[in-house]
Tab-separated table of C-alpha atoms in Angstrom:
chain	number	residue	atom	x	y	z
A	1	UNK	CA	-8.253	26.345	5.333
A	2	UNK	CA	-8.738	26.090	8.906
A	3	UNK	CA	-6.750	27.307	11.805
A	4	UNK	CA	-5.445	23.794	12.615
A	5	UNK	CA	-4.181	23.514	8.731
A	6	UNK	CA	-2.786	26.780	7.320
A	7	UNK	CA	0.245	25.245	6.057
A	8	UNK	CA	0.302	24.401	2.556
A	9	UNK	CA	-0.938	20.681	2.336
A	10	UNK	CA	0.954	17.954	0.554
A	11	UNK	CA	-1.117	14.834	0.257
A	12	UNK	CA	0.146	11.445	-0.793
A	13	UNK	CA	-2.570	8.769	-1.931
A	14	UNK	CA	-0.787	5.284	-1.885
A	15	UNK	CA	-3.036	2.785	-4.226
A	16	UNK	CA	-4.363	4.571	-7.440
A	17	UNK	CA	-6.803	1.674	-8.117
A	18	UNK	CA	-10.509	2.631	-8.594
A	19	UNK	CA	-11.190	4.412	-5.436
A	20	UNK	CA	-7.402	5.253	-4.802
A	21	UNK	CA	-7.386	7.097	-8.560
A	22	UNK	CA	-10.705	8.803	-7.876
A	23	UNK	CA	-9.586	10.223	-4.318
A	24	UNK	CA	-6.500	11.688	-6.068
A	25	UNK	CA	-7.772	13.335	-9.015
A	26	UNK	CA	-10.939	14.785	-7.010
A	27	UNK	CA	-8.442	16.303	-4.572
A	28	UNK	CA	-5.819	17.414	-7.415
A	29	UNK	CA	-9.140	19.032	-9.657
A	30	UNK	CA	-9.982	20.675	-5.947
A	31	UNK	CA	-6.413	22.527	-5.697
A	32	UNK	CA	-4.534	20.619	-3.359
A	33	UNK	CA	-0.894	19.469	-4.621
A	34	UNK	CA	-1.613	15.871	-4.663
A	35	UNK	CA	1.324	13.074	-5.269
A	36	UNK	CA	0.314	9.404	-6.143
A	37	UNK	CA	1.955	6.170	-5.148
A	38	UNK	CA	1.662	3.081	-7.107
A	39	UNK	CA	3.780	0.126	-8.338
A	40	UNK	CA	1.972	0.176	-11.432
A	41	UNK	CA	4.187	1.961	-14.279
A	42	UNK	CA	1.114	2.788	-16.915
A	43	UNK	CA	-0.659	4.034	-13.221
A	44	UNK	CA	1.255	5.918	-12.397
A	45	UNK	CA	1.903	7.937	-15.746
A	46	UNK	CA	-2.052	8.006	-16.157
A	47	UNK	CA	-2.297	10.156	-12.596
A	48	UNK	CA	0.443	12.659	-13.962
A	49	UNK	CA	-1.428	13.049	-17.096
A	50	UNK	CA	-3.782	14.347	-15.504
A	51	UNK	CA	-1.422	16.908	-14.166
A	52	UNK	CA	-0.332	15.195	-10.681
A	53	UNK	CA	2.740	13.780	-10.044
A	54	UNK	CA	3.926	10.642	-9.161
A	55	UNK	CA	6.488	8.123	-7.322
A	56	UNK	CA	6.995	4.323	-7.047
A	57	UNK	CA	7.419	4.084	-3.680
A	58	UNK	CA	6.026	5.258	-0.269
A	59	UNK	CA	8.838	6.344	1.158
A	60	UNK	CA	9.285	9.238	-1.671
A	61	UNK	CA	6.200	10.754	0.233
A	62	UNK	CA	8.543	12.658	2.565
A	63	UNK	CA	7.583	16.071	1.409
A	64	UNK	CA	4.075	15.036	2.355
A	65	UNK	CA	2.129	16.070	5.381
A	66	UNK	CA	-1.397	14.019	4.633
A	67	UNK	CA	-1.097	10.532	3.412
A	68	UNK	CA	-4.112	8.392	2.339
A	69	UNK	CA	-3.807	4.712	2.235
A	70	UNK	CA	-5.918	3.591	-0.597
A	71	UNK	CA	-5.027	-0.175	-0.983
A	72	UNK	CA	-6.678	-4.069	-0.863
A	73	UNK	CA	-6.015	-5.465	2.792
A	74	UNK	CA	-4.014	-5.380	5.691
A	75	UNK	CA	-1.186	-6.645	4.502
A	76	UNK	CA	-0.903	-4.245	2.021
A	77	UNK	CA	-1.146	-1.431	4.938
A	78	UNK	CA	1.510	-2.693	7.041
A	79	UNK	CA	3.918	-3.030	3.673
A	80	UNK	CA	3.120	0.570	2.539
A	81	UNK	CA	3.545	1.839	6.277
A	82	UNK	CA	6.186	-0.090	8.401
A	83	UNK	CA	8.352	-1.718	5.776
A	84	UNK	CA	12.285	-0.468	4.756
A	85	UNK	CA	10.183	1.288	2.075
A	86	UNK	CA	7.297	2.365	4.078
A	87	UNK	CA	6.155	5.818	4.572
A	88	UNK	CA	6.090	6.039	8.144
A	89	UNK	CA	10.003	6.067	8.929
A	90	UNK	CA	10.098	8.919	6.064
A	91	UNK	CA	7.601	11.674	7.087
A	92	UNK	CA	8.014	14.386	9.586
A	93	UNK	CA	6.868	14.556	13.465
A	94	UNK	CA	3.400	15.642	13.459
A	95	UNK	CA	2.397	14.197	9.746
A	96	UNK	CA	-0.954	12.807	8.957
A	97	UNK	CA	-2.312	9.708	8.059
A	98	UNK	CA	-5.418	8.751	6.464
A	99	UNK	CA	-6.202	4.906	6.627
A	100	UNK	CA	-8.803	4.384	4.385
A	101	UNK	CA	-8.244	0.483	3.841
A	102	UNK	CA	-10.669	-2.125	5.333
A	103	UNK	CA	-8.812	-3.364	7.695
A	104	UNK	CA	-9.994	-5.678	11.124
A	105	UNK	CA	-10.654	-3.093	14.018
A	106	UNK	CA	-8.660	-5.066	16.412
A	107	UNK	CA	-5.466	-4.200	13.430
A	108	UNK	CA	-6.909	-0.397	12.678
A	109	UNK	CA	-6.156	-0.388	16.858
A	110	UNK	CA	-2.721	-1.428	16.481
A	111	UNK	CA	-2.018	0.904	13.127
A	112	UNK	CA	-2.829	3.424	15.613
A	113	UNK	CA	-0.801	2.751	18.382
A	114	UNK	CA	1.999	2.420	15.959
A	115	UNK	CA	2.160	5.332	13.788
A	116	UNK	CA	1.172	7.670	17.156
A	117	UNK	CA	4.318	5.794	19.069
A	118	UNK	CA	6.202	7.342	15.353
A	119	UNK	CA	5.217	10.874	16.862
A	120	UNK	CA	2.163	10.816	13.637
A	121	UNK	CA	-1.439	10.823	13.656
A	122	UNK	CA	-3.705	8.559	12.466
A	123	UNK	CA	-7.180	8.458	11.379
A	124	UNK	CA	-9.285	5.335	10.917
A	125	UNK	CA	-10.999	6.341	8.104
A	126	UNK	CA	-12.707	3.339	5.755
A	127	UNK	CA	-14.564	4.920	3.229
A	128	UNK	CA	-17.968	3.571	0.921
A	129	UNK	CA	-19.527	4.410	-1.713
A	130	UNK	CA	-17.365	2.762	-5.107
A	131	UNK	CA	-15.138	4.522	-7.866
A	132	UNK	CA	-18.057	6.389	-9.134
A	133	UNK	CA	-18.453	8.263	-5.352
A	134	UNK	CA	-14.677	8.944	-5.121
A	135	UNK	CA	-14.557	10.128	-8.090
A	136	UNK	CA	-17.360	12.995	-7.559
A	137	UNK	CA	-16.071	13.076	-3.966
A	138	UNK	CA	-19.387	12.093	-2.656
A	139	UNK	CA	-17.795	9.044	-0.355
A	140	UNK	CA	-18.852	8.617	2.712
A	141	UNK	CA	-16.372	8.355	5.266
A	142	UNK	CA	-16.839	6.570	8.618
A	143	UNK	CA	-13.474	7.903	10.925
A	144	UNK	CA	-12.185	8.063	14.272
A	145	UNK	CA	-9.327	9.164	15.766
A	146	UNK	CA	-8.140	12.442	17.936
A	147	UNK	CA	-9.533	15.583	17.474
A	148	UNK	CA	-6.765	17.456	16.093
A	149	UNK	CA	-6.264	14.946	13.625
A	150	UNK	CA	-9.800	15.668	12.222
A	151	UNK	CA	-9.226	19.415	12.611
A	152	UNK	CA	-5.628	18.727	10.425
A	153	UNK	CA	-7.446	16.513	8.084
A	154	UNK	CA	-10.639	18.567	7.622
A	155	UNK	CA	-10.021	20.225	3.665
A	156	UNK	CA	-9.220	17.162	2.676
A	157	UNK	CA	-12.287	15.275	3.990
A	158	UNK	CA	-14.286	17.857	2.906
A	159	UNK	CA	-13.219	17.737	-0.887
A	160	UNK	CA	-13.127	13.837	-0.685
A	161	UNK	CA	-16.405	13.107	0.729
A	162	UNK	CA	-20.174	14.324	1.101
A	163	UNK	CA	-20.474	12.796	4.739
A	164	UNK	CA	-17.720	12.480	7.168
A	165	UNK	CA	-18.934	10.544	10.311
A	166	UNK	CA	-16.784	11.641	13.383
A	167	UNK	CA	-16.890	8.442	15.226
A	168	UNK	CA	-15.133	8.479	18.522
A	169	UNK	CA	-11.156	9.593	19.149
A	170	UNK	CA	-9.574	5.355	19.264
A	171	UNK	CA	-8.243	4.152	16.568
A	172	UNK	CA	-10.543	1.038	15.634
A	173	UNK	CA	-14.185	1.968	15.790
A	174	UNK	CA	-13.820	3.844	11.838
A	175	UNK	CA	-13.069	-0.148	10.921
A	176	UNK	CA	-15.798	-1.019	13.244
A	177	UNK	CA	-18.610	0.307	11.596
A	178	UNK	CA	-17.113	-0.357	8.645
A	179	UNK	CA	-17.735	-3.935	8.870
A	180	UNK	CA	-20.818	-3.448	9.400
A	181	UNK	CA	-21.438	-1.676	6.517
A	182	UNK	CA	-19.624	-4.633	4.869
A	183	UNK	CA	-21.613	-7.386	6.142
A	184	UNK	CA	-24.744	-5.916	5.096
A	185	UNK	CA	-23.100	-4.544	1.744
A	186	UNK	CA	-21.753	-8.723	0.903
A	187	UNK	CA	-25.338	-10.252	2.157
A	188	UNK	CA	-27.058	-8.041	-0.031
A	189	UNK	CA	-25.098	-8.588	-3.187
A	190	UNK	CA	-25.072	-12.512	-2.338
A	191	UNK	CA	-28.818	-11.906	-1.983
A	192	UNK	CA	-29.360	-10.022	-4.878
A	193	UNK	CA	-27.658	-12.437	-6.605
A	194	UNK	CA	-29.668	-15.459	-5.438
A	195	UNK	CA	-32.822	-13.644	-6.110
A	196	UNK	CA	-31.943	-12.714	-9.624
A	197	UNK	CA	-31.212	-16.450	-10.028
A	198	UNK	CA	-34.505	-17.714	-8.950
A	199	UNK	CA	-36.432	-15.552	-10.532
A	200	UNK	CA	-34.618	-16.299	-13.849
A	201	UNK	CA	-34.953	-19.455	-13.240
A	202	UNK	CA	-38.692	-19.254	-12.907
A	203	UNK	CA	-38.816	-17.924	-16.182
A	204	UNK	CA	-39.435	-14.089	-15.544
A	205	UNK	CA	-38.107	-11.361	-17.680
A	206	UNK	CA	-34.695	-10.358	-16.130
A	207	UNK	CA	-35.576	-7.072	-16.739
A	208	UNK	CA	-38.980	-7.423	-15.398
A	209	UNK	CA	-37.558	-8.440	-12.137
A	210	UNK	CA	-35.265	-5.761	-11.889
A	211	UNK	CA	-38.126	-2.783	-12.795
A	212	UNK	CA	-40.651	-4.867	-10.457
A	213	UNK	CA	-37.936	-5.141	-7.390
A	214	UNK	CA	-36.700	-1.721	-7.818
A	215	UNK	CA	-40.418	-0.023	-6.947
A	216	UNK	CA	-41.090	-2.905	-4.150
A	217	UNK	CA	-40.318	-3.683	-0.505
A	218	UNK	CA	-37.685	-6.079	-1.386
A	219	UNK	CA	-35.402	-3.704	-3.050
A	220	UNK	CA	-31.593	-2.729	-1.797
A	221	UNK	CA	-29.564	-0.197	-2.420
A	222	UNK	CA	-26.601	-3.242	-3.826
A	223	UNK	CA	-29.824	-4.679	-5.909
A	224	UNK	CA	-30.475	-1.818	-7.716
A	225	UNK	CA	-26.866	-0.743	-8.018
A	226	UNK	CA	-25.242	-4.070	-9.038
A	227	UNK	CA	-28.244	-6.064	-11.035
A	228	UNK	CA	-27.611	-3.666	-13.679
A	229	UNK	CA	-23.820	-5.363	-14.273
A	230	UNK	CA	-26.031	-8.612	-14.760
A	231	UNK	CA	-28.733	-7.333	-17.408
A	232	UNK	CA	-25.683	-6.127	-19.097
A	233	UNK	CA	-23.513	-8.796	-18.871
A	234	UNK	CA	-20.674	-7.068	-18.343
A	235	UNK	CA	-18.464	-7.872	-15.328
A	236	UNK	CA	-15.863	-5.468	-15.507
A	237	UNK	CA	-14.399	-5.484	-12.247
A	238	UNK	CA	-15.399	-1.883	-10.324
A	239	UNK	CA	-15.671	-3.966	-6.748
A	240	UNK	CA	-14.230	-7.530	-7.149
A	241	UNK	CA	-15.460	-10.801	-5.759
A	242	UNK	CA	-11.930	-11.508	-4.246
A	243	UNK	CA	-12.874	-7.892	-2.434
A	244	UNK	CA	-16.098	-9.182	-0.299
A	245	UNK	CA	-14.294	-12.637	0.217
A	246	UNK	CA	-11.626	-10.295	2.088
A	247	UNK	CA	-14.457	-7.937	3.685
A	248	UNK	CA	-16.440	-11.366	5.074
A	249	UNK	CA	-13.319	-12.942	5.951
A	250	UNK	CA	-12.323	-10.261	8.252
A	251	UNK	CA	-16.577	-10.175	9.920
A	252	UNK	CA	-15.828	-14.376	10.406
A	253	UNK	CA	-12.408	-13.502	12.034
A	254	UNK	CA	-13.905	-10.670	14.605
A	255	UNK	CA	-16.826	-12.754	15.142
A	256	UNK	CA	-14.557	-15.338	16.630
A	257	UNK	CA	-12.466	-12.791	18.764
A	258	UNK	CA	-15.764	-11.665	20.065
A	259	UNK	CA	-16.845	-14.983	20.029
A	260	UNK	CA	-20.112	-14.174	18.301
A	261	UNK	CA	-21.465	-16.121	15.283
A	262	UNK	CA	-22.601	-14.343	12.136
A	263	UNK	CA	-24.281	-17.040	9.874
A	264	UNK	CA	-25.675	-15.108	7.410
A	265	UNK	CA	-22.171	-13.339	6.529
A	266	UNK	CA	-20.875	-16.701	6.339
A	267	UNK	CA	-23.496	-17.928	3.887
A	268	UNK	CA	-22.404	-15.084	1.453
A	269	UNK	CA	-18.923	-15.682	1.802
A	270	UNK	CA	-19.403	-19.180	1.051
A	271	UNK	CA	-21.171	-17.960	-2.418
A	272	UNK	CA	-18.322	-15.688	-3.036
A	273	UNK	CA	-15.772	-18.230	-2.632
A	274	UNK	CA	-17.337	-20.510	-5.018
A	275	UNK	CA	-17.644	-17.838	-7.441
A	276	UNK	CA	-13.451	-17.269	-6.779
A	277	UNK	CA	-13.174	-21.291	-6.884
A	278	UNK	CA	-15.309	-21.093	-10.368
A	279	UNK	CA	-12.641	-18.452	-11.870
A	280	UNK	CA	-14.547	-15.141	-11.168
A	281	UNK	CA	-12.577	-14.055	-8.299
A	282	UNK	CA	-11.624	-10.887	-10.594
A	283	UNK	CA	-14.717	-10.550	-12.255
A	284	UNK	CA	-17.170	-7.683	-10.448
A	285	UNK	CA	-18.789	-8.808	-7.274
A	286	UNK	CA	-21.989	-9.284	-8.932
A	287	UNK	CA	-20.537	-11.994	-10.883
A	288	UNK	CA	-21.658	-13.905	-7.630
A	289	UNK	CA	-25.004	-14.983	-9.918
A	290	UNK	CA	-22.768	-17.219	-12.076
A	291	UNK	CA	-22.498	-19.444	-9.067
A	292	UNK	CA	-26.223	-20.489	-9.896
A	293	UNK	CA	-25.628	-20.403	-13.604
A	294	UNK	CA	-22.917	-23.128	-13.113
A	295	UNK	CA	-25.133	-24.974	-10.658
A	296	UNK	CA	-28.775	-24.739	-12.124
A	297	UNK	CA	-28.033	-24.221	-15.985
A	298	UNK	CA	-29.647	-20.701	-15.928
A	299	UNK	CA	-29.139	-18.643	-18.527
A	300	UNK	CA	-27.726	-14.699	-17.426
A	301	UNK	CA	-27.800	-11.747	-20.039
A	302	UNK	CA	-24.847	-11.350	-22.024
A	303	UNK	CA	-22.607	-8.213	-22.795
A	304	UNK	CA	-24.544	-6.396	-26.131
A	305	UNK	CA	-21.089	-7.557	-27.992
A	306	UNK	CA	-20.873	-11.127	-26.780
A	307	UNK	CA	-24.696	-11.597	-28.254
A	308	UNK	CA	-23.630	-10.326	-31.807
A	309	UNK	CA	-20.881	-12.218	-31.751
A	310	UNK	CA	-18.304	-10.070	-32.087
């Protein structure tokens, strides 16, 4: 470890969904002690069979000097870090935390403020990349915050991630780019999406499409990573639609405070809300498409199972 971080580490990871799970066993397999949070009974006992350990609550992270916040939205963050059972009141003077949530920047900004007027640091660290990435800890991580909470933090963003982007020392600008990432990341999908549609509804091979797409101009990296789940049929949730309605949501909401329009994230959010409205709102993102199915009568792949009828 580093000069900044020769003290043993404890790290707490609150929210062992996909990514949350994946952070914590790629840091427990690396050799840090690692405990989970989670509400989730059967969660919880499926972290500490793979030999971490676990509690029900934030605030039984006291022994821990690095906590990652792993969970859906904002709300989420302020209950797991502020509330009577939050783990802010419980950790000691000088503790780290890792927000990894996407959050709005002007909230990441406050977060900050917040935990630093709790004598804590805080990094604004969003991460991308998907369960697979965090669970190879391959994620990208796109962070700001003061230096010596990067020097504290730096094993663990190391073993977590294959880039870590040091993006200024406020509290804010991690989130920033973040939403960036997660306009482009919800237009493509939405686009992918539409695309697959039309050409199905053409009449070309969905199959075709994808190989054609995949070696042409017009491919993306969320094409070729999500129009997969479509030839397959299977929509098992590994990024939700309900996720990217949050994600556009919070673009719409700082395009108003900067009083800036973004019509192109609104378009997709509009498809993803239909797609929620429709019953898919738990379904993988890329079960977008069935927007058009229910509109235009196309007719998507089905799941190798659903076809045999069994």
């Amino acid at each position: 470890m580093n000069s900044q971080s020769e003290q043993l580490l404890h790290i707490g990871v609150i929210g062992l969904g996909a990514m949350g799970m994946g952070i914590a066993n790629t840091l427990l397999q690396k050799g840090f002690d690692v405990t989970g949070c989670d509400i989730a009974d059967e969660v919880r006992a499926s972290f500490v069979a793979s030999g971490g350990r676990s509690v029900a609550t934030p605030a039984e992270l006291s022994h821990c000097n690095v906590v990652l916040v792993v969970v859906v939205n904002g709300n989420q963050v302020e209950q797991v870090l502020f509330s009577e059972q939050g783990v802010v009141g419980h950790l000691a003077s000088g503790s780290l935390i890792i927000q990894c949530a996407t959050v709005a920047p002007s909230q990441a900004k406050q977060l900050g403020e917040r935990v630093a007027a709790e004598g804590l640091m805080m990094l604004d660290a969003p991460i991308s990349g998907g369960a697979a990435k965090a669970k190879s800890g391959e994620l990208s991580v796109m962070a700001s915050g003061a230096a010596k909470a990067f020097s504290y933090a730096s094993d663990v963003l190391d073993a977590m991630a294959a880039k870590v982007y040091h993006l200024g020392e406020d509290p804010g600008v991690g989130s920033s780019m973040k939403l960036v990432n997660q306009l482009l990341a919800g237009v493509h999908i939405a686009t992918a999406a539409e695309a697959m549609a039309l050409g199905i509804r053409m009449g070309l091979d969905p199959e075709v499409i994808f190989e054609v797409i995949t070696h042409s101009a017009g491919n993306s990296w969320m094409f070729e990573n999500r129009v997969p789940h479509i030839l397959k049929g299977d929509y098992t949730p590994l990024s939700a639609v309900d996720i990217f309605i949050k994600d556009l949501n919070i673009v719409h909401q700082t395009g108003r405070e900067l009083s800036m329009a973004t019509p192109v994230a609104a378009s997709a959010l509009q498809q993803f809300t239909s797609a929620s409205g429709a019953g898919f709102g738990r379904e993988d993102d890329s079960a977008v498409i069935k927007v058009y199915q229910r509109l235009s009568g196309i007719t998507l792949p089905e799941a190798a199972n659903d076809a045999q009828g069994t």
